CSV table of C-alpha atoms in Angstrom, one decimal:
chain,number,residue,atom,x,y,z
L,131,MET,CA,-4.8,-24.1,25.0
L,132,PHE,CA,-7.9,-21.8,25.7
L,133,PRO,CA,-8.7,-22.4,29.4
L,134,ALA,CA,-11.0,-19.4,29.7
L,135,ALA,CA,-13.4,-20.3,26.9
L,136,VAL,CA,-14.4,-23.0,24.4
L,137,PHE,CA,-14.8,-21.8,20.8
L,138,LEU,CA,-17.1,-23.3,18.2
L,139,VAL,CA,-15.1,-23.1,15.0
L,140,LEU,CA,-17.5,-25.0,12.6
L,141,ALA,CA,-21.1,-24.4,12.0
L,142,ARG,CA,-23.3,-27.0,10.2
L,143,GLY,CA,-25.7,-25.5,7.6
L,144,HIS,CA,-27.9,-26.9,4.9
L,145,ARG,CA,-25.7,-29.6,3.2
L,146,ARG,CA,-22.5,-27.8,4.1
L,147,ILE,CA,-20.2,-27.0,7.0
L,148,LYS,CA,-18.6,-23.6,7.2
L,149,LEU,CA,-16.3,-21.7,9.6
L,150,THR,CA,-17.8,-19.7,12.4
L,151,GLN,CA,-16.6,-16.1,12.9
L,152,GLU,CA,-14.3,-17.4,15.6
L,153,GLY,CA,-13.1,-20.2,13.4
L,154,ALA,CA,-12.3,-17.8,10.6
L,155,TYR,CA,-10.4,-15.6,13.0
L,156,LEU,CA,-8.3,-18.5,14.2
L,157,TYR,CA,-7.6,-19.7,10.6
L,158,GLU,CA,-6.3,-16.2,9.7
L,159,ARG,CA,-4.1,-16.0,12.8
L,160,ALA,CA,-2.8,-19.6,12.1
L,161,GLN,CA,-1.8,-18.5,8.5
L,162,GLU,CA,0.1,-15.5,9.9
L,163,ILE,CA,1.9,-17.7,12.5
L,164,LEU,CA,2.9,-20.3,9.9
L,165,SER,CA,4.2,-17.5,7.6
L,166,LEU,CA,6.1,-15.9,10.4
L,167,THR,CA,7.6,-19.3,11.4
L,168,ASP,CA,8.8,-20.1,7.9
L,169,GLN,CA,10.3,-16.6,7.6
L,170,THR,CA,12.1,-16.9,10.9
L,171,THR,CA,13.5,-20.4,10.1
L,172,SER,CA,14.7,-19.1,6.7
L,173,GLN,CA,16.5,-16.2,8.2
L,174,LEU,CA,18.1,-18.3,11.0
L,175,GLN,CA,19.4,-20.9,8.5
L,176,SER,CA,21.0,-18.2,6.3
L,177,GLY,CA,23.4,-17.2,9.1
L,178,ALA,CA,26.1,-14.9,7.7
L,179,VAL,CA,25.2,-15.7,4.1
L,180,VAL,CA,23.3,-13.1,2.2
L,181,SER,CA,20.2,-15.1,1.4
L,182,GLY,CA,16.6,-15.5,2.7
L,183,THR,CA,13.5,-13.4,1.8
L,184,ILE,CA,13.0,-9.7,1.8
L,185,ASN,CA,9.3,-9.0,2.8
L,186,ILE,CA,8.3,-5.6,1.7
L,187,GLY,CA,4.9,-3.9,1.4
L,188,ALA,CA,3.7,-0.8,-0.4
L,189,GLY,CA,0.7,0.9,-1.8
L,190,GLU,CA,0.2,1.2,-5.5
L,191,SER,CA,2.4,3.9,-6.9
L,192,SER,CA,4.8,4.4,-9.8
L,193,THR,CA,7.2,6.2,-7.5
L,194,VAL,CA,8.4,3.0,-5.8
L,195,GLY,CA,10.6,2.3,-8.8
L,196,PRO,CA,13.8,3.0,-6.8
L,197,VAL,CA,12.7,0.3,-4.3
L,198,MET,CA,12.5,-2.2,-7.1
L,199,GLN,CA,15.9,-1.1,-8.4
L,200,ALA,CA,17.5,-1.8,-5.1
L,201,LEU,CA,15.8,-5.2,-5.0
L,202,ALA,CA,16.9,-5.9,-8.5
L,203,GLN,CA,20.6,-5.1,-7.6
L,204,ILE,CA,20.5,-7.6,-4.7
L,205,MET,CA,18.7,-10.3,-6.6
L,206,THR,CA,21.3,-10.0,-9.4
L,207,HIS,CA,24.3,-10.3,-7.2
L,208,TYR,CA,22.8,-12.8,-4.7
L,209,PRO,CA,20.7,-15.4,-6.6
L,210,HIS,CA,19.6,-17.1,-3.4
L,211,VAL,CA,17.6,-14.0,-2.2
L,212,ARG,CA,13.9,-14.1,-2.7
L,213,VAL,CA,11.4,-11.3,-2.6
L,214,ASN,CA,7.9,-11.2,-1.2
L,215,LEU,CA,5.9,-8.1,-2.4
L,216,VAL,CA,2.7,-7.2,-0.6
L,217,SER,CA,0.3,-4.5,-1.8
L,218,GLY,CA,-2.0,-2.7,0.7
L,219,ASP,CA,-3.0,0.5,2.4
L,220,ASN,CA,-1.1,2.1,5.2
L,221,VAL,CA,-3.2,0.5,8.0
L,222,THR,CA,-2.7,-3.0,6.6
L,223,LEU,CA,1.0,-2.5,6.0
L,224,ARG,CA,1.6,-1.1,9.5
L,225,GLN,CA,-0.2,-4.1,11.1
L,226,GLN,CA,1.9,-6.6,9.2
L,227,LEU,CA,5.1,-4.6,9.9
L,228,ASP,CA,4.3,-4.5,13.7
L,229,THR,CA,3.7,-8.3,13.8
L,230,GLY,CA,6.9,-9.1,11.9
L,231,LEU,CA,5.2,-10.4,8.7
L,232,LEU,CA,6.9,-7.5,6.8
L,233,ASP,CA,10.5,-6.4,7.1
L,234,PHE,CA,9.8,-3.1,5.3
L,235,ALA,CA,6.9,-1.0,4.1
L,236,VAL,CA,6.6,2.1,1.9
L,237,LEU,CA,4.0,4.3,3.6
L,238,MET,CA,2.4,7.0,1.6
L,239,GLY,CA,1.1,10.3,2.9
L,240,HIS,CA,1.8,12.2,6.1
L,241,GLU,CA,1.7,10.0,9.2
L,242,ASN,CA,3.2,9.8,12.6
L,243,LEU,CA,6.2,7.4,12.1
L,244,THR,CA,8.1,7.9,15.4
L,245,ASP,CA,7.8,4.2,16.2
L,246,TYR,CA,9.8,3.3,13.0
L,247,ASN,CA,13.2,3.8,11.4
L,248,THR,CA,12.5,5.9,8.3
L,249,LEU,CA,14.1,6.6,5.0
L,250,PRO,CA,12.2,9.3,3.0
L,251,LEU,CA,12.0,8.8,-0.7
L,252,LYS,CA,12.6,11.8,-2.9
L,253,ARG,CA,9.6,11.4,-5.3
L,254,GLY,CA,6.0,11.8,-4.1
L,255,ASN,CA,2.6,10.9,-5.5
L,256,ARG,CA,0.5,13.4,-7.3
L,257,TRP,CA,-3.2,13.2,-6.7
L,258,GLY,CA,-5.8,13.6,-9.4
L,259,VAL,CA,-9.0,12.3,-10.9
L,260,MET,CA,-9.4,9.4,-13.4
L,261,MET,CA,-12.4,9.7,-15.7
L,262,THR,CA,-13.6,8.7,-19.2
L,263,ALA,CA,-12.3,10.9,-22.0
L,264,THR,CA,-15.9,11.9,-22.8
L,265,THR,CA,-16.6,13.3,-19.4
L,266,PRO,CA,-17.1,17.1,-19.5
L,267,LEU,CA,-14.5,17.5,-16.8
L,268,ALA,CA,-12.0,15.9,-19.1
L,269,GLN,CA,-11.8,19.2,-21.0
L,270,LYS,CA,-10.2,20.8,-18.0
L,271,ALA,CA,-6.4,20.8,-17.5
L,272,ALA,CA,-6.8,20.5,-13.7
L,273,ILE,CA,-9.6,19.8,-11.2
L,274,THR,CA,-10.6,22.1,-8.4
L,275,PRO,CA,-12.7,21.1,-5.3
L,276,GLN,CA,-15.7,22.8,-6.8
L,277,ASP,CA,-15.5,20.7,-9.9
L,278,LEU,CA,-16.2,17.6,-8.0
L,279,VAL,CA,-19.4,18.7,-6.2
L,280,GLY,CA,-22.1,16.3,-7.1
L,281,GLN,CA,-19.9,14.0,-9.1
L,282,PRO,CA,-20.0,10.2,-8.3
L,283,LEU,CA,-16.6,9.5,-6.8
L,284,LEU,CA,-14.7,6.4,-6.0
L,285,THR,CA,-11.9,6.8,-3.5
L,286,SER,CA,-9.6,4.7,-1.3
L,287,VAL,CA,-10.3,4.4,2.4
L,288,GLN,CA,-7.0,6.2,3.1
L,289,THR,CA,-7.9,9.2,1.0
L,290,GLU,CA,-11.0,10.2,3.0
L,291,ARG,CA,-9.1,10.2,6.3
L,292,GLN,CA,-6.0,12.0,5.1
L,293,ASP,CA,-5.6,15.6,6.4
L,294,THR,CA,-3.8,16.6,3.2
L,295,PHE,CA,-6.9,15.8,1.1
L,296,ARG,CA,-9.3,17.3,3.6
L,297,GLN,CA,-7.3,20.6,3.6
L,298,TRP,CA,-7.4,20.6,-0.2
L,299,ALA,CA,-11.2,20.1,-0.4
L,300,GLY,CA,-12.0,22.3,2.6
L,301,ASP,CA,-15.7,22.9,3.4
L,302,VAL,CA,-16.6,21.6,-0.1
L,303,LEU,CA,-15.7,18.0,1.0
L,304,SER,CA,-19.2,17.7,2.6
L,305,GLN,CA,-20.7,18.2,-0.8
L,306,PHE,CA,-18.8,15.3,-2.5
L,307,ASN,CA,-20.8,12.3,-3.5
L,308,PHE,CA,-18.6,9.3,-2.5
L,309,VAL,CA,-20.3,6.2,-4.1
L,310,GLY,CA,-17.7,3.6,-3.2
L,311,GLN,CA,-14.2,2.7,-2.2
L,312,TYR,CA,-11.3,0.6,-3.7
L,313,ASN,CA,-8.0,-0.8,-2.5
L,314,LEU,CA,-6.4,-1.7,-5.9
L,315,LEU,CA,-7.0,0.7,-8.8
L,316,PHE,CA,-7.1,-1.7,-11.7
L,317,ASN,CA,-10.7,-2.9,-11.0
L,318,ALA,CA,-11.7,0.7,-10.1
L,319,GLY,CA,-10.5,1.7,-13.5
L,320,LEU,CA,-12.8,-0.8,-15.2
L,321,LEU,CA,-15.8,0.7,-13.4
L,322,VAL,CA,-14.7,4.3,-14.2
L,323,LYS,CA,-14.4,3.2,-17.9
L,324,THR,CA,-18.2,2.4,-17.9
L,325,GLY,CA,-18.9,6.1,-17.1
L,326,ALA,CA,-20.6,5.3,-13.8
L,327,CYS,CA,-18.2,7.3,-11.7
L,328,LEU,CA,-14.8,9.1,-11.4
L,329,ALA,CA,-11.9,8.0,-9.2
L,330,LEU,CA,-9.6,9.9,-7.0
L,331,CYS,CA,-6.2,8.3,-7.4
L,332,TYR,CA,-2.4,8.7,-7.9
L,333,ASP,CA,-1.0,9.6,-11.2
L,334,GLY,CA,0.7,7.0,-13.3
L,335,LEU,CA,-1.1,3.9,-12.2
L,336,VAL,CA,-3.6,3.3,-15.0
L,337,ASN,CA,-3.1,3.5,-18.8
L,338,VAL,CA,-4.6,6.8,-19.9
L,339,GLU,CA,-2.9,7.0,-23.3
L,340,ALA,CA,-4.9,7.9,-26.4
L,341,GLY,CA,-7.3,5.1,-27.2
L,342,SER,CA,-7.6,3.9,-23.6
L,343,GLY,CA,-10.9,5.7,-23.1
L,344,LEU,CA,-9.6,7.2,-19.9
L,345,VAL,CA,-7.8,10.4,-18.9
L,346,PHE,CA,-6.1,11.7,-15.7
L,347,ARG,CA,-6.4,15.3,-14.5
L,348,PRO,CA,-4.4,16.5,-11.6
L,349,LEU,CA,-5.9,18.3,-8.6
L,350,THR,CA,-5.3,22.1,-8.3
L,351,PRO,CA,-3.9,23.3,-6.0
L,352,THR,CA,-1.5,20.4,-6.4
L,353,VAL,CA,-1.7,17.7,-3.8
L,354,ILE,CA,1.4,15.5,-3.3
L,355,ASP,CA,1.8,12.6,-0.9
L,356,SER,CA,5.2,11.8,0.4
L,357,ASN,CA,6.7,8.2,0.3
L,358,THR,CA,8.7,6.9,3.3
L,359,LEU,CA,10.4,3.5,3.6
L,360,VAL,CA,10.0,2.3,7.2
L,361,TRP,CA,11.1,-0.6,9.3
L,362,ASN,CA,10.5,-1.6,12.9
L,363,LYS,CA,12.9,-0.2,15.5
L,364,ASN,CA,12.5,-3.3,17.8
L,365,TYR,CA,13.4,-6.0,15.3
L,366,HIS,CA,16.9,-7.2,14.4
L,367,LEU,CA,17.2,-7.2,10.7
L,368,PRO,CA,18.9,-10.2,8.9
L,369,ASN,CA,21.9,-9.6,6.6
L,370,VAL,CA,19.8,-9.4,3.4
L,371,ALA,CA,17.5,-6.7,4.9
L,372,GLN,CA,20.5,-4.7,6.1
L,373,LEU,CA,21.9,-5.0,2.6
L,374,PHE,CA,18.6,-3.7,1.2
L,375,ILE,CA,18.9,-0.6,3.4
L,376,LYS,CA,22.4,0.0,2.2
L,377,GLU,CA,21.3,-0.2,-1.4
L,378,MET,CA,18.4,2.2,-0.8
L,379,ARG,CA,20.7,4.8,0.9
L,380,ALA,CA,23.1,4.6,-2.1
L,381,LEU,CA,20.2,5.2,-4.5
L,382,ILE,CA,18.8,8.1,-2.6
L,383,ASN,CA,22.2,9.7,-2.4
L,384,ASP,CA,22.8,9.3,-6.1
L,385,LYS,CA,22.3,12.7,-7.8
L,386,ASN,CA,20.7,11.0,-10.8
L,387,TYR,CA,18.0,9.5,-8.6
């Protein structure tokens, strides 16, 4: 199978055997291939029947509610439909979308999406800072770039490279003290709750009600990330995926949405 090279996939250590770097890579690719094979078989077997699995990825955001509404409509009327929800950042989701592991992804922020079919969602994500209720900054109604100078900040990988956030912070960005990164906010919230740091995040993801010990303060000037449902232009979508697009378009065109 590999005429050009021979790979050592197992390394023997003290009392145990573990995968080499090459072996771990092959294992991950094998998992992806098996997942894609199962998905393809399921879609082919469904034929003209509305069944199979909708594979959809998104970042953490309370604004993906309409996507869940569309899925709920389909699952209610077509009980054989299954849903696979994947959480991740834009880089991870695009990789899985490009390899066919995902049918759809909700990408957040301003990105070049010319390689995809797109359906913009109406609601965006408001950026702000999560902190303990006893933090002095919690007395402010909104947070300016100058407020964050010298503060220990947790952020997502995506935040630091986004032009929108860089434009908001301007030259002050170089004075920010980034002490770590997160990909899912729940655990980051637990660290923030200790008082060790603050976290840049979207609104509506963590309980900040009275008694939670946490508060959320929006950035000023306001920073909003757009949400866009995307799917690959080069892949033929099965019936269930096409039905999902139809349901999403109907929701977006609904004046009450």
